[in-house]
Short mmCIF file of C-alpha atoms in Angstrom, two decimals:
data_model
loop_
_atom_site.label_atom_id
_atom_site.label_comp_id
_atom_site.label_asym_id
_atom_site.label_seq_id
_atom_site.Cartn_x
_atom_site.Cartn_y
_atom_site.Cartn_z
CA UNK A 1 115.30 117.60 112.37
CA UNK A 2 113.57 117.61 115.97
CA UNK A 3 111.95 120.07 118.05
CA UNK A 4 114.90 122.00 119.41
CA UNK A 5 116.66 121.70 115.93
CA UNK A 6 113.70 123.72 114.40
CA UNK A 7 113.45 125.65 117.09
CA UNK A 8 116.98 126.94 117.19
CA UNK A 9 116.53 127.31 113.43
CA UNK A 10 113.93 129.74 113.79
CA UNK A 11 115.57 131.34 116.44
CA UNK A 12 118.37 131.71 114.49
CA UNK A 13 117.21 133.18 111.70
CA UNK A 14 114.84 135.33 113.96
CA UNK A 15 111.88 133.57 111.81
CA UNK A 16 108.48 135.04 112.94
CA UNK A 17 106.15 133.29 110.33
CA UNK A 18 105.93 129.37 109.52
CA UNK A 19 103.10 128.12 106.89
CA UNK A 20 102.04 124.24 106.74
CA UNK A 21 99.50 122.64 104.44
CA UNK A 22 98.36 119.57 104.57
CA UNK A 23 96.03 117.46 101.78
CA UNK A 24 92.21 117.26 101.42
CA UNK A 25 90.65 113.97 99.99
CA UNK A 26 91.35 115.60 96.35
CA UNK A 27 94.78 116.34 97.21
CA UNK A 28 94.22 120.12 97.15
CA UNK A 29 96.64 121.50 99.89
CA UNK A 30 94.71 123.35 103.06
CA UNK A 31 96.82 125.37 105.20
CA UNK A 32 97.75 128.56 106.72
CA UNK A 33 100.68 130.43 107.68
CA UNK A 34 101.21 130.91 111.76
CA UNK A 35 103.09 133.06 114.51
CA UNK A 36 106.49 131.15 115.53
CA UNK A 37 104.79 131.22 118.62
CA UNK A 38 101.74 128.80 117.70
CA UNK A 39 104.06 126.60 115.95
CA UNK A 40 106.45 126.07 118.53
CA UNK A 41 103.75 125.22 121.08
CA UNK A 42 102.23 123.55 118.65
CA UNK A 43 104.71 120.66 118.00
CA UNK A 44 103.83 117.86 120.85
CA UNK A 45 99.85 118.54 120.66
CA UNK A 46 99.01 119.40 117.43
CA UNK A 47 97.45 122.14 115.74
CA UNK A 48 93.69 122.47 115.57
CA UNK A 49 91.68 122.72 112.38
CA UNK A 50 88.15 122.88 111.32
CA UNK A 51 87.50 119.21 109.90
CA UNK A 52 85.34 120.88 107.63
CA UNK A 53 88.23 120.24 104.81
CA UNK A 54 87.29 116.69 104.91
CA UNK A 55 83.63 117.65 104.29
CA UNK A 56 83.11 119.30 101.90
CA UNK A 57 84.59 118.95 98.02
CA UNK A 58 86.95 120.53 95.61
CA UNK A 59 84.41 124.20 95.57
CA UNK A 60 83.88 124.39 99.31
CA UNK A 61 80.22 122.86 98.60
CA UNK A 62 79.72 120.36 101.77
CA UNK A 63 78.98 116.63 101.01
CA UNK A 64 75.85 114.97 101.82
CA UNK A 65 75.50 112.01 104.32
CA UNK A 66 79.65 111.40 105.39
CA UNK A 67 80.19 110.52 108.61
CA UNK A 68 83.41 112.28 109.48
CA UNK A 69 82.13 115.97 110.02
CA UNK A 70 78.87 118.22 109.12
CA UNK A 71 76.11 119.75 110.67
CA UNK A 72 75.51 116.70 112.84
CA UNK A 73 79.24 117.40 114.73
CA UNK A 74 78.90 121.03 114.80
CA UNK A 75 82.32 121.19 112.05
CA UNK A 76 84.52 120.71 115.82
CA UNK A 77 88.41 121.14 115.14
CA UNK A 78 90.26 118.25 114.74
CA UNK A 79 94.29 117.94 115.79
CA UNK A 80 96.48 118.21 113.37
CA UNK A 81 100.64 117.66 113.64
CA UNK A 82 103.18 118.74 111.68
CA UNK A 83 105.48 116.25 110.33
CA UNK A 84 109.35 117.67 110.62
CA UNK A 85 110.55 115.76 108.00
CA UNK A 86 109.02 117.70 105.71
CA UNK A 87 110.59 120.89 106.41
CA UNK A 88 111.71 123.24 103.22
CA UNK A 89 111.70 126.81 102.72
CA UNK A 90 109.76 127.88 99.86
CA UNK A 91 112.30 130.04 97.52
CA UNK A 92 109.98 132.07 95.39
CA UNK A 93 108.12 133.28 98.84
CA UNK A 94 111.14 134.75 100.55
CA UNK A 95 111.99 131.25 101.66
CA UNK A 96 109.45 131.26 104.38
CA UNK A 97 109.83 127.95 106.61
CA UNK A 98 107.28 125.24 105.08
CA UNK A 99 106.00 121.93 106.86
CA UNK A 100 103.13 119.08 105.11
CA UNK A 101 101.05 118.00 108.41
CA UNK A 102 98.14 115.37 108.26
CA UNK A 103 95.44 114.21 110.89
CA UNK A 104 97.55 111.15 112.21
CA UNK A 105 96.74 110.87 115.93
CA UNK A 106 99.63 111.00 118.87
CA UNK A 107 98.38 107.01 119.58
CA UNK A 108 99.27 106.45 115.42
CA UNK A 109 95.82 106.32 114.26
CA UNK A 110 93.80 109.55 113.40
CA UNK A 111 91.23 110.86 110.83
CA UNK A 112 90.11 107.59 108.56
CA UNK A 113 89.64 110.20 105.83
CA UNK A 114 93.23 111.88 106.41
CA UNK A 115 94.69 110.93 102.33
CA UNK A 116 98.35 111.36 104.19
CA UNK A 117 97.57 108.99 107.32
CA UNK A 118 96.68 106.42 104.91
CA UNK A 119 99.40 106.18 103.12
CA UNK A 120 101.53 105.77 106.39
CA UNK A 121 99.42 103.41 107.32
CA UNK A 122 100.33 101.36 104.49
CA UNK A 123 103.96 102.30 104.64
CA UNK A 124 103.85 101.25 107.32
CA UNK A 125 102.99 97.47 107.10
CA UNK A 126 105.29 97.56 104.04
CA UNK A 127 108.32 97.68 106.34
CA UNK A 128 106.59 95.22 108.51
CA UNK A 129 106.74 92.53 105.85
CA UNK A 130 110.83 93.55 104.92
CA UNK A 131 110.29 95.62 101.99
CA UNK A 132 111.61 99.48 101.16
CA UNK A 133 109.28 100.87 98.84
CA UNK A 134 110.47 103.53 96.50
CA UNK A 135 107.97 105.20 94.39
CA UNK A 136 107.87 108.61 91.67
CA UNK A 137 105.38 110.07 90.37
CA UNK A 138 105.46 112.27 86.84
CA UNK A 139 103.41 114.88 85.80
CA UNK A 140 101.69 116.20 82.37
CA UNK A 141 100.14 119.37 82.57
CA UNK A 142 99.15 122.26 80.44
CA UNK A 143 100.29 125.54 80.61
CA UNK A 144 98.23 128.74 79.31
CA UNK A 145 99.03 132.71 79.09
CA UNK A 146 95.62 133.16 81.10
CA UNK A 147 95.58 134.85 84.73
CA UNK A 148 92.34 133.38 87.20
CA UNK A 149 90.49 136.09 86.44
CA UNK A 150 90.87 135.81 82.61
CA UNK A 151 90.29 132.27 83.24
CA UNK A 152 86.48 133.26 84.36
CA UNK A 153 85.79 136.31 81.83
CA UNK A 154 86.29 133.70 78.81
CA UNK A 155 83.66 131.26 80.63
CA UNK A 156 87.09 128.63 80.13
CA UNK A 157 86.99 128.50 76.65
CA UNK A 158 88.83 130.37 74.22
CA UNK A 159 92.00 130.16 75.93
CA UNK A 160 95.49 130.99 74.80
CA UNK A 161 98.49 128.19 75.34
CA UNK A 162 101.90 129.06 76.57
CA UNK A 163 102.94 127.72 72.69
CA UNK A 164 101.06 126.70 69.66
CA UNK A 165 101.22 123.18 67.83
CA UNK A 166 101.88 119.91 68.62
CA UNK A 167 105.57 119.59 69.89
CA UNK A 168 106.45 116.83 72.20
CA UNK A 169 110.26 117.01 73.06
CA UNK A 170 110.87 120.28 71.50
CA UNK A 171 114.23 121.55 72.28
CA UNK A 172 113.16 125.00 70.75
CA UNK A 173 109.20 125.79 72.33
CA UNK A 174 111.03 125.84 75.96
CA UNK A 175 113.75 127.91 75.07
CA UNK A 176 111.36 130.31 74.07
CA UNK A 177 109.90 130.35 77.32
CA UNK A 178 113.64 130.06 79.15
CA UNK A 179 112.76 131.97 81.70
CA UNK A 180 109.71 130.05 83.08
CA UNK A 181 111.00 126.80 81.87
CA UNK A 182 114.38 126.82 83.87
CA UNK A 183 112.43 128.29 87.14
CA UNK A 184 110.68 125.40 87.21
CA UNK A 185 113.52 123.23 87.56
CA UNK A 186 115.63 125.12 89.58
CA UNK A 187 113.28 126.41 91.89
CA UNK A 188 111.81 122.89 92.52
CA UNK A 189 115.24 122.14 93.34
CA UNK A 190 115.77 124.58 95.64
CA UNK A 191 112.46 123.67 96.99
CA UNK A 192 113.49 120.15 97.82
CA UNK A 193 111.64 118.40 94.94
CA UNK A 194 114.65 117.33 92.56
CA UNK A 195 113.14 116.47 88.91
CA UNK A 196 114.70 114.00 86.88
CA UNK A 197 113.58 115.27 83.69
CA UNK A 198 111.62 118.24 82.37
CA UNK A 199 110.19 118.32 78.71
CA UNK A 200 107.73 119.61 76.43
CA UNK A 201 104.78 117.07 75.52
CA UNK A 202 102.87 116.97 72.44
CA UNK A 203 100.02 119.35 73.10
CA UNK A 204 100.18 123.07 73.03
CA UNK A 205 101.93 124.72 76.08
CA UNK A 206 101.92 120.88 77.27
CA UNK A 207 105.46 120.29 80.01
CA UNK A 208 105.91 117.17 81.36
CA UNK A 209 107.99 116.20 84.41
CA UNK A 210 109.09 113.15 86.45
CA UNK A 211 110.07 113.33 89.72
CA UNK A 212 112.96 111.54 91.19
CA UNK A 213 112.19 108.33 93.22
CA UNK A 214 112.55 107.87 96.82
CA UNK A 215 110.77 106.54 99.92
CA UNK A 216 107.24 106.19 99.11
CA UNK A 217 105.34 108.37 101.83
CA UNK A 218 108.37 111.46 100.93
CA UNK A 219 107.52 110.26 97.27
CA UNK A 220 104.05 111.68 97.63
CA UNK A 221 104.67 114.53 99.79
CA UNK A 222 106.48 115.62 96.90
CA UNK A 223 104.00 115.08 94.64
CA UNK A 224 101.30 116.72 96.23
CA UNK A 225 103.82 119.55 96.40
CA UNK A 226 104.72 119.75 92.96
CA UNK A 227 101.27 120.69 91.63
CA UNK A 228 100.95 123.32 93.70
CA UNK A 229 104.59 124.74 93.59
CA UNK A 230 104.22 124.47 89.66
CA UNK A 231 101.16 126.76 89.94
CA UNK A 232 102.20 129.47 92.02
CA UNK A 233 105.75 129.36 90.11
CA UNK A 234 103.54 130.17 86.79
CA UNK A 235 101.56 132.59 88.61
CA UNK A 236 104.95 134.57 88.37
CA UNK A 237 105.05 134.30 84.78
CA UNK A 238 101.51 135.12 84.04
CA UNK A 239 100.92 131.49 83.33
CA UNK A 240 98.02 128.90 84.22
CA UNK A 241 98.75 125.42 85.13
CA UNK A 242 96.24 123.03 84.83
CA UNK A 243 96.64 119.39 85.79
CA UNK A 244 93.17 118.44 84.47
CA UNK A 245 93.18 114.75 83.37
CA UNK A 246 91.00 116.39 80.15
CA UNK A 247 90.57 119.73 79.28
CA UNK A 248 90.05 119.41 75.45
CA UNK A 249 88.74 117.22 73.35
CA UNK A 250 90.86 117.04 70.59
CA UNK A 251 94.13 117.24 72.96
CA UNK A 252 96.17 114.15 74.96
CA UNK A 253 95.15 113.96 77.93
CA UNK A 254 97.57 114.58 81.10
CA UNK A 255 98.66 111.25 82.78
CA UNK A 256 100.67 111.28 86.72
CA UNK A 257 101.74 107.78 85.67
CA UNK A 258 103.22 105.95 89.28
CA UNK A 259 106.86 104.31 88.92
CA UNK A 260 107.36 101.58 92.01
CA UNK A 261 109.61 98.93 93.32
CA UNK A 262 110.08 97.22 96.92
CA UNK A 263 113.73 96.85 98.20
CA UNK A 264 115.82 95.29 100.76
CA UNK A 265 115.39 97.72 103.78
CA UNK A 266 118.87 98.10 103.74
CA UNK A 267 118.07 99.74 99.93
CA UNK A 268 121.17 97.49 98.50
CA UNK A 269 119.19 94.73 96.76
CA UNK A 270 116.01 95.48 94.39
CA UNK A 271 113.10 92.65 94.94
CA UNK A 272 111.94 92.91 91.76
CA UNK A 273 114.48 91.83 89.88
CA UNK A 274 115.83 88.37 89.13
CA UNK A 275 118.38 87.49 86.62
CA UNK A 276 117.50 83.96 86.81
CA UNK A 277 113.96 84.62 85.64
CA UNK A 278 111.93 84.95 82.26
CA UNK A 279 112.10 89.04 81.57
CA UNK A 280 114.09 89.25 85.08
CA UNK A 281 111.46 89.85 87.36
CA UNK A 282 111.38 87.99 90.18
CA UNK A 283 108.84 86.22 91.58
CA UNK A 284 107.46 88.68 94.19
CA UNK A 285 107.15 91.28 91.42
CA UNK A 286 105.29 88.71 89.42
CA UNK A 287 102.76 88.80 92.86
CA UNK A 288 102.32 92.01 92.64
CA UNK A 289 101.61 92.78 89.47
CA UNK A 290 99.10 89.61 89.51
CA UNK A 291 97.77 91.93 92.80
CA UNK A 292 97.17 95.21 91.19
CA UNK A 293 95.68 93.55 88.45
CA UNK A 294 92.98 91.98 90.63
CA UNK A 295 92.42 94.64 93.03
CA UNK A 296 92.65 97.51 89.52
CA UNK A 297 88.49 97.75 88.64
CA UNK A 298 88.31 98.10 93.12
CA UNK A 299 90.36 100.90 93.48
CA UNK A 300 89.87 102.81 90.31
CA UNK A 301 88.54 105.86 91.99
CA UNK A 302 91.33 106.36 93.87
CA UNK A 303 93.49 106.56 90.89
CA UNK A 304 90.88 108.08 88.84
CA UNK A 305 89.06 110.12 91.41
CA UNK A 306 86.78 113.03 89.14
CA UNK A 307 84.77 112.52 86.36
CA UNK A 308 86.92 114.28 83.67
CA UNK A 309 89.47 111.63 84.84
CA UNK A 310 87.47 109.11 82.56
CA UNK A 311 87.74 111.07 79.14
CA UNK A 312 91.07 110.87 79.47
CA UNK A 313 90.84 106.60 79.70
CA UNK A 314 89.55 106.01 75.97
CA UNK A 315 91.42 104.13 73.39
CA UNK A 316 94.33 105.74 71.23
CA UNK A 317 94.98 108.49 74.00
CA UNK A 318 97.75 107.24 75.87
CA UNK A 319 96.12 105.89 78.68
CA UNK A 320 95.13 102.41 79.60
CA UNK A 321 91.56 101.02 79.21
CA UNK A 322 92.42 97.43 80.70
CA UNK A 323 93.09 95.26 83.34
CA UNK A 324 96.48 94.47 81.86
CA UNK A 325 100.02 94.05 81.93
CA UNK A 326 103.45 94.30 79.41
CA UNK A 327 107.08 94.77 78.74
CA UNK A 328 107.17 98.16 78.17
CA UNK A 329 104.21 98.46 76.65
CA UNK A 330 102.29 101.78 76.67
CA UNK A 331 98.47 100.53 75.76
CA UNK A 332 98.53 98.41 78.98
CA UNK A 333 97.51 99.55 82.57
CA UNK A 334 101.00 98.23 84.11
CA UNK A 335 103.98 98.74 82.26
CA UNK A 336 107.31 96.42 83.21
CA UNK A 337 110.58 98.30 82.65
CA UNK A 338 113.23 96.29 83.49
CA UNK A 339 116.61 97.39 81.67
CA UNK A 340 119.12 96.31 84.84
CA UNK A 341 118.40 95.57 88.82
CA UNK A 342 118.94 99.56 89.19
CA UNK A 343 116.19 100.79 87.27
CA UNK A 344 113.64 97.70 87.29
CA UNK A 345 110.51 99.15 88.63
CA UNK A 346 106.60 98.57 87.59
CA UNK A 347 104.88 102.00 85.90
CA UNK A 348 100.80 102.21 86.90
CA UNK A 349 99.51 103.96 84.07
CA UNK A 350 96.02 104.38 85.44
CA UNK A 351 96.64 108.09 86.98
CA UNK A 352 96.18 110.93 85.38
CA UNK A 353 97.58 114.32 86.84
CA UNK A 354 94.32 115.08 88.55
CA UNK A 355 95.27 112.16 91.30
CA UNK A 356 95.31 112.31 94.77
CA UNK A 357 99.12 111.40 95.17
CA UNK A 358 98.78 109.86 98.41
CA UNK A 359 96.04 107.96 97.49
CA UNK A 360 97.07 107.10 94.14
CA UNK A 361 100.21 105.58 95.94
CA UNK A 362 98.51 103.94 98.84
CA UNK A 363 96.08 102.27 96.17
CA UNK A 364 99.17 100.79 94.21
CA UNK A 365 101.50 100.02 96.91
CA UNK A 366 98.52 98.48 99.13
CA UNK A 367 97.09 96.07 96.38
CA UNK A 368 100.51 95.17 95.22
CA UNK A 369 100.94 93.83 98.88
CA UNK A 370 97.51 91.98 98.60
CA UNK A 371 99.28 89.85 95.79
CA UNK A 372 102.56 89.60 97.63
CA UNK A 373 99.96 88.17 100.94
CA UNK A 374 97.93 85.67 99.10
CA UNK A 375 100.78 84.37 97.29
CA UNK A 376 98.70 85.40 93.77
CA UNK A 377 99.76 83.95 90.66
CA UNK A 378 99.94 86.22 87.51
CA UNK A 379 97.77 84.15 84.96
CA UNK A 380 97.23 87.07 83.60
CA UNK A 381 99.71 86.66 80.15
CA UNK A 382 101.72 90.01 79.16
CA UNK A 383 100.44 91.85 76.23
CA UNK A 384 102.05 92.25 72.91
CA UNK A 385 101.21 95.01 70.71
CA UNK A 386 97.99 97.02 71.48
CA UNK A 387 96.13 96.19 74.36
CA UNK A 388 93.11 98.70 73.02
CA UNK A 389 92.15 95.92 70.68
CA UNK A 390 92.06 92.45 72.45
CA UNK A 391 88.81 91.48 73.14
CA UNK A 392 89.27 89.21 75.51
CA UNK A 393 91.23 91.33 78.44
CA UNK A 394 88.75 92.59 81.40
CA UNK A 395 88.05 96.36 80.65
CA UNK A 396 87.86 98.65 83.22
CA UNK A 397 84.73 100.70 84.48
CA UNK A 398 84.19 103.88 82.19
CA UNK A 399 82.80 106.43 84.16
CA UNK A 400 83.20 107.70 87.94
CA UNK A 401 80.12 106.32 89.32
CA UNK A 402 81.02 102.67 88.05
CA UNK A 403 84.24 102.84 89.53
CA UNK A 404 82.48 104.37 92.92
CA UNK A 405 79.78 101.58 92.95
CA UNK A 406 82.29 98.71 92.06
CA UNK A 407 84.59 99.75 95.19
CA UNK A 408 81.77 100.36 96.92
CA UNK A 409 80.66 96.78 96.99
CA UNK A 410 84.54 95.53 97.22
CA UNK A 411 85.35 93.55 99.97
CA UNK A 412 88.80 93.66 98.65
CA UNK A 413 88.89 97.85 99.15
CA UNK A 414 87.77 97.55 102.95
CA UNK A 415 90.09 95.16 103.40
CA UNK A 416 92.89 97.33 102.36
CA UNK A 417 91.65 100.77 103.36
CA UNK A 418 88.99 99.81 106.10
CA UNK A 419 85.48 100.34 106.78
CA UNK A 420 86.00 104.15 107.48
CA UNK A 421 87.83 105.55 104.70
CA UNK A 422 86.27 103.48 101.95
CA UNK A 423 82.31 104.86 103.53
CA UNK A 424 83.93 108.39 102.97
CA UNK A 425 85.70 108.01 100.33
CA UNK A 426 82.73 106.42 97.98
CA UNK A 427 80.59 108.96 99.28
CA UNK A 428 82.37 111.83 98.17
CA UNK A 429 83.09 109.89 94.93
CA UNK A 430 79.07 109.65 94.39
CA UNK A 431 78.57 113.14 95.36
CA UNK A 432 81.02 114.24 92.79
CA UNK A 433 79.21 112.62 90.03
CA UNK A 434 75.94 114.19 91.26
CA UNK A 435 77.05 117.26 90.45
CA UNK A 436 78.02 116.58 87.02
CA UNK A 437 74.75 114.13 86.44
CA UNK A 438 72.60 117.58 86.86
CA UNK A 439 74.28 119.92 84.90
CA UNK A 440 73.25 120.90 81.53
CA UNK A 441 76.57 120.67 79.39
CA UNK A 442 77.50 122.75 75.90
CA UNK A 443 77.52 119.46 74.28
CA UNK A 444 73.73 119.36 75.25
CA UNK A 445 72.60 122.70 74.02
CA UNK A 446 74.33 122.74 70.56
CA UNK A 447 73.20 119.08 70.04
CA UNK A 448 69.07 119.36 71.36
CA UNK A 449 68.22 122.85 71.24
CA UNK A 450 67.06 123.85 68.29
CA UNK A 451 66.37 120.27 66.32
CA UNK A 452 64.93 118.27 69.12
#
């Protein structure tokens, strides 16, 4: 759609309201909802908002020492536009006109810290080399029969799932939650997000869900937009999401595991697939695997970006703990699936659900292209069996500040994501690991207090 298209739309419907959101460096949608008036004058300039969302963190606690915005710029509004593609109407909110916007400037640069204006960015030199890429992104999450406020009275602990027990692919725990369970995936439908699948986990009250692929930038948008849709949906149902990477101990962990492939840009002829080759990949998908795998312990903390995301990369839990690669192998960090040319397509299994979807994919898709540039050979061989106990493969860096330091001293990450964005980026990374370094944890007091 373009401006008078929208425009007669609202006009047409005699629309009065319009609410946008657009993501914050966690990918936790900011927005508001506005007079048909603002928006429509509104759509060449931009809106203005108070940069502050890019300085402080996930509580509304400012950062210390980034660059972007703070007490040194006076927390001045910044432009931000409105991207029409993205227009839906949210069905569970009287379908209400909705629009994803990011910090892109008019002259195509904008906000170094904008997660969104990255991944255009990106995109964007993508298409510049010939190549379509088509990403998904799926979800594990749990689900819990908790409201916010219960959420706080039980300090977080104590909490009741949606289901008991342990019952990954259960035909019968969702049909005993029909109602909530087929809202989900009709109401995503209707809501422009079209799943491909929808099924329990093993976990209590665990769903998981994979998206179906498309373009990669519309690929996030709908990612970032599936988290939050799939909380305010359960908010209906007295239900809880969470999309913690961790939230228990003695419970899976909840992966956002990254599907990927580059195409003609005509979309008729899949790159990565060769029929003339060992395991049918071709040769540029043997590049870029060989590129994620070198850039993987640079850019971890954009796939892994809080410090809960690391309890969820241990061995035995589903999720990789190497710089690896195999044939549908699930104990490696890339996963080849490569049943026909339709449906060959490279899995990172580094994510967990607590990713920044636009950075997640800008992270892949970016160093994929570094191995596709330098012409990188993958010397790296494929893993058989469990990749948890070779030895030999390069592990990857086990806690958040690690990850922050090691793509903090990456020339590889500021080549990719420049100067600006990796400052800001590492810094908020650091700061988030402050906050955990000075807490005193449960774990603490029942181990010390008494026997110490």
């Amino acid at each position: 759609m373009d401006n008078s298209q929208i425009i007669k739309y609202l006009q047409d419907k005699d629309v009065h309201k319009i609410k946008f959101a657009f993501a914050d460096i966690d990918g936790i949608l900011r927005g508001k909802v506005i007079h048909r008036k603002k928006f429509i004058d509104g759509l060449q300039e931009g809106y203005g908002f108070c940069d502050v969302v890019f300085g402080w963190d996930s509580a509304d606690a400012l950062y210390d020492g980034v660059e972007v915005t703070g007490w040194h710029t006076g927390f001045p509004d910044k432009p931000c536009r409105i991207d029409l593609n993205t227009f839906r109407t949210v069905p569970w909110e009287d379908n209400i006109p909705f629009f994803l916007a990011d910090f892109s400037g008019s002259d195509g640069a904008g906000l170094a810290s904008c997660p969104r204006s990255l991944l255009k960015r990106i995109m964007h030199d993508c298409e510049e080399m010939g190549f379509h890429a088509e990403f998904a992104q799926e979800f594990e999450w749990f689900n819990f029969r908790e409201s916010p406020e219960s959420l706080r009275e039980k300090g977080f602990s104590g909490l009741q799932p949606l289901t008991p027990g342990m019952y990954g692919y259960s035909i019968l725990r969702p049909s005993q939650n029909s109602a909530f369970y087929y809202d989900l995936f009709n109401l995503l439908e209707q809501f422009n997000i079209t799943l491909e699948g929808l099924h329990t986990e093993t976990g209590p009250g665990v769903y998981e869900a994979a998206i179906l692929h498309c373009r990669v930038l519309e690929a996030a948008d709908k990612a970032v937009l599936f988290k939050t849709a799939v909380k305010e949906i359960a908010a209906r149902h007295h239900i809880v999401a969470s999309f913690m990477a961790k939230w228990n101990t003695d419970l899976p962990g909840c992966s956002g595991h990254i599907h990927q492939s580059l195409w003609s840009l005509d979309r008729r002829y899949n790159l990565f697939y060769s029929i003339e080759e060992e395991g049918n990949i071709s040769p540029l998908l043997k590049q870029y695997i060989a590129g994620q795998l070198y850039c993987l312990p640079y850019i971890l903390p954009m796939l892994a970006p809080t410090v809960n995301s690391y309890k969820r990369l241990v061995e035995g839990a589903w999720a990789p703990t190497t710089v690896s690669w195999g044939y549908d192998n699930r104990t490696t960090a890339l996963r080849v699936l490569n049943p026909s040319e339709k449906y060959t397509r490279l899995e990172m299994r580094v994510p967990g659900a607590d990713s920044n979807p636009y950075l997640a994919m800008a992270a892949s898709l970016a160093s994929g292209l570094y191995g596709i540039k330098n012409r990188l050979l993958l010397d790296i061989e494929a893993v058989k069996g469990n990749a948890y106990q070779n030895s030999e493969i390069e592990r990857l860096p086990a806690d958040l500040y690690s990850a922050a330091m090691a793509m903090n001293e990456s020339p590889v990450a500021r080549e990719l994501f420049g100067e600006a964005f990796v400052d800001h980026f590492v810094k908020t990374r650091l700061w988030e690991w402050k906050q955990y370094a000075k807490q005193v944890s449960n774990w603490e007091l029942r181990r010390y207090f008494e026997i110490i």
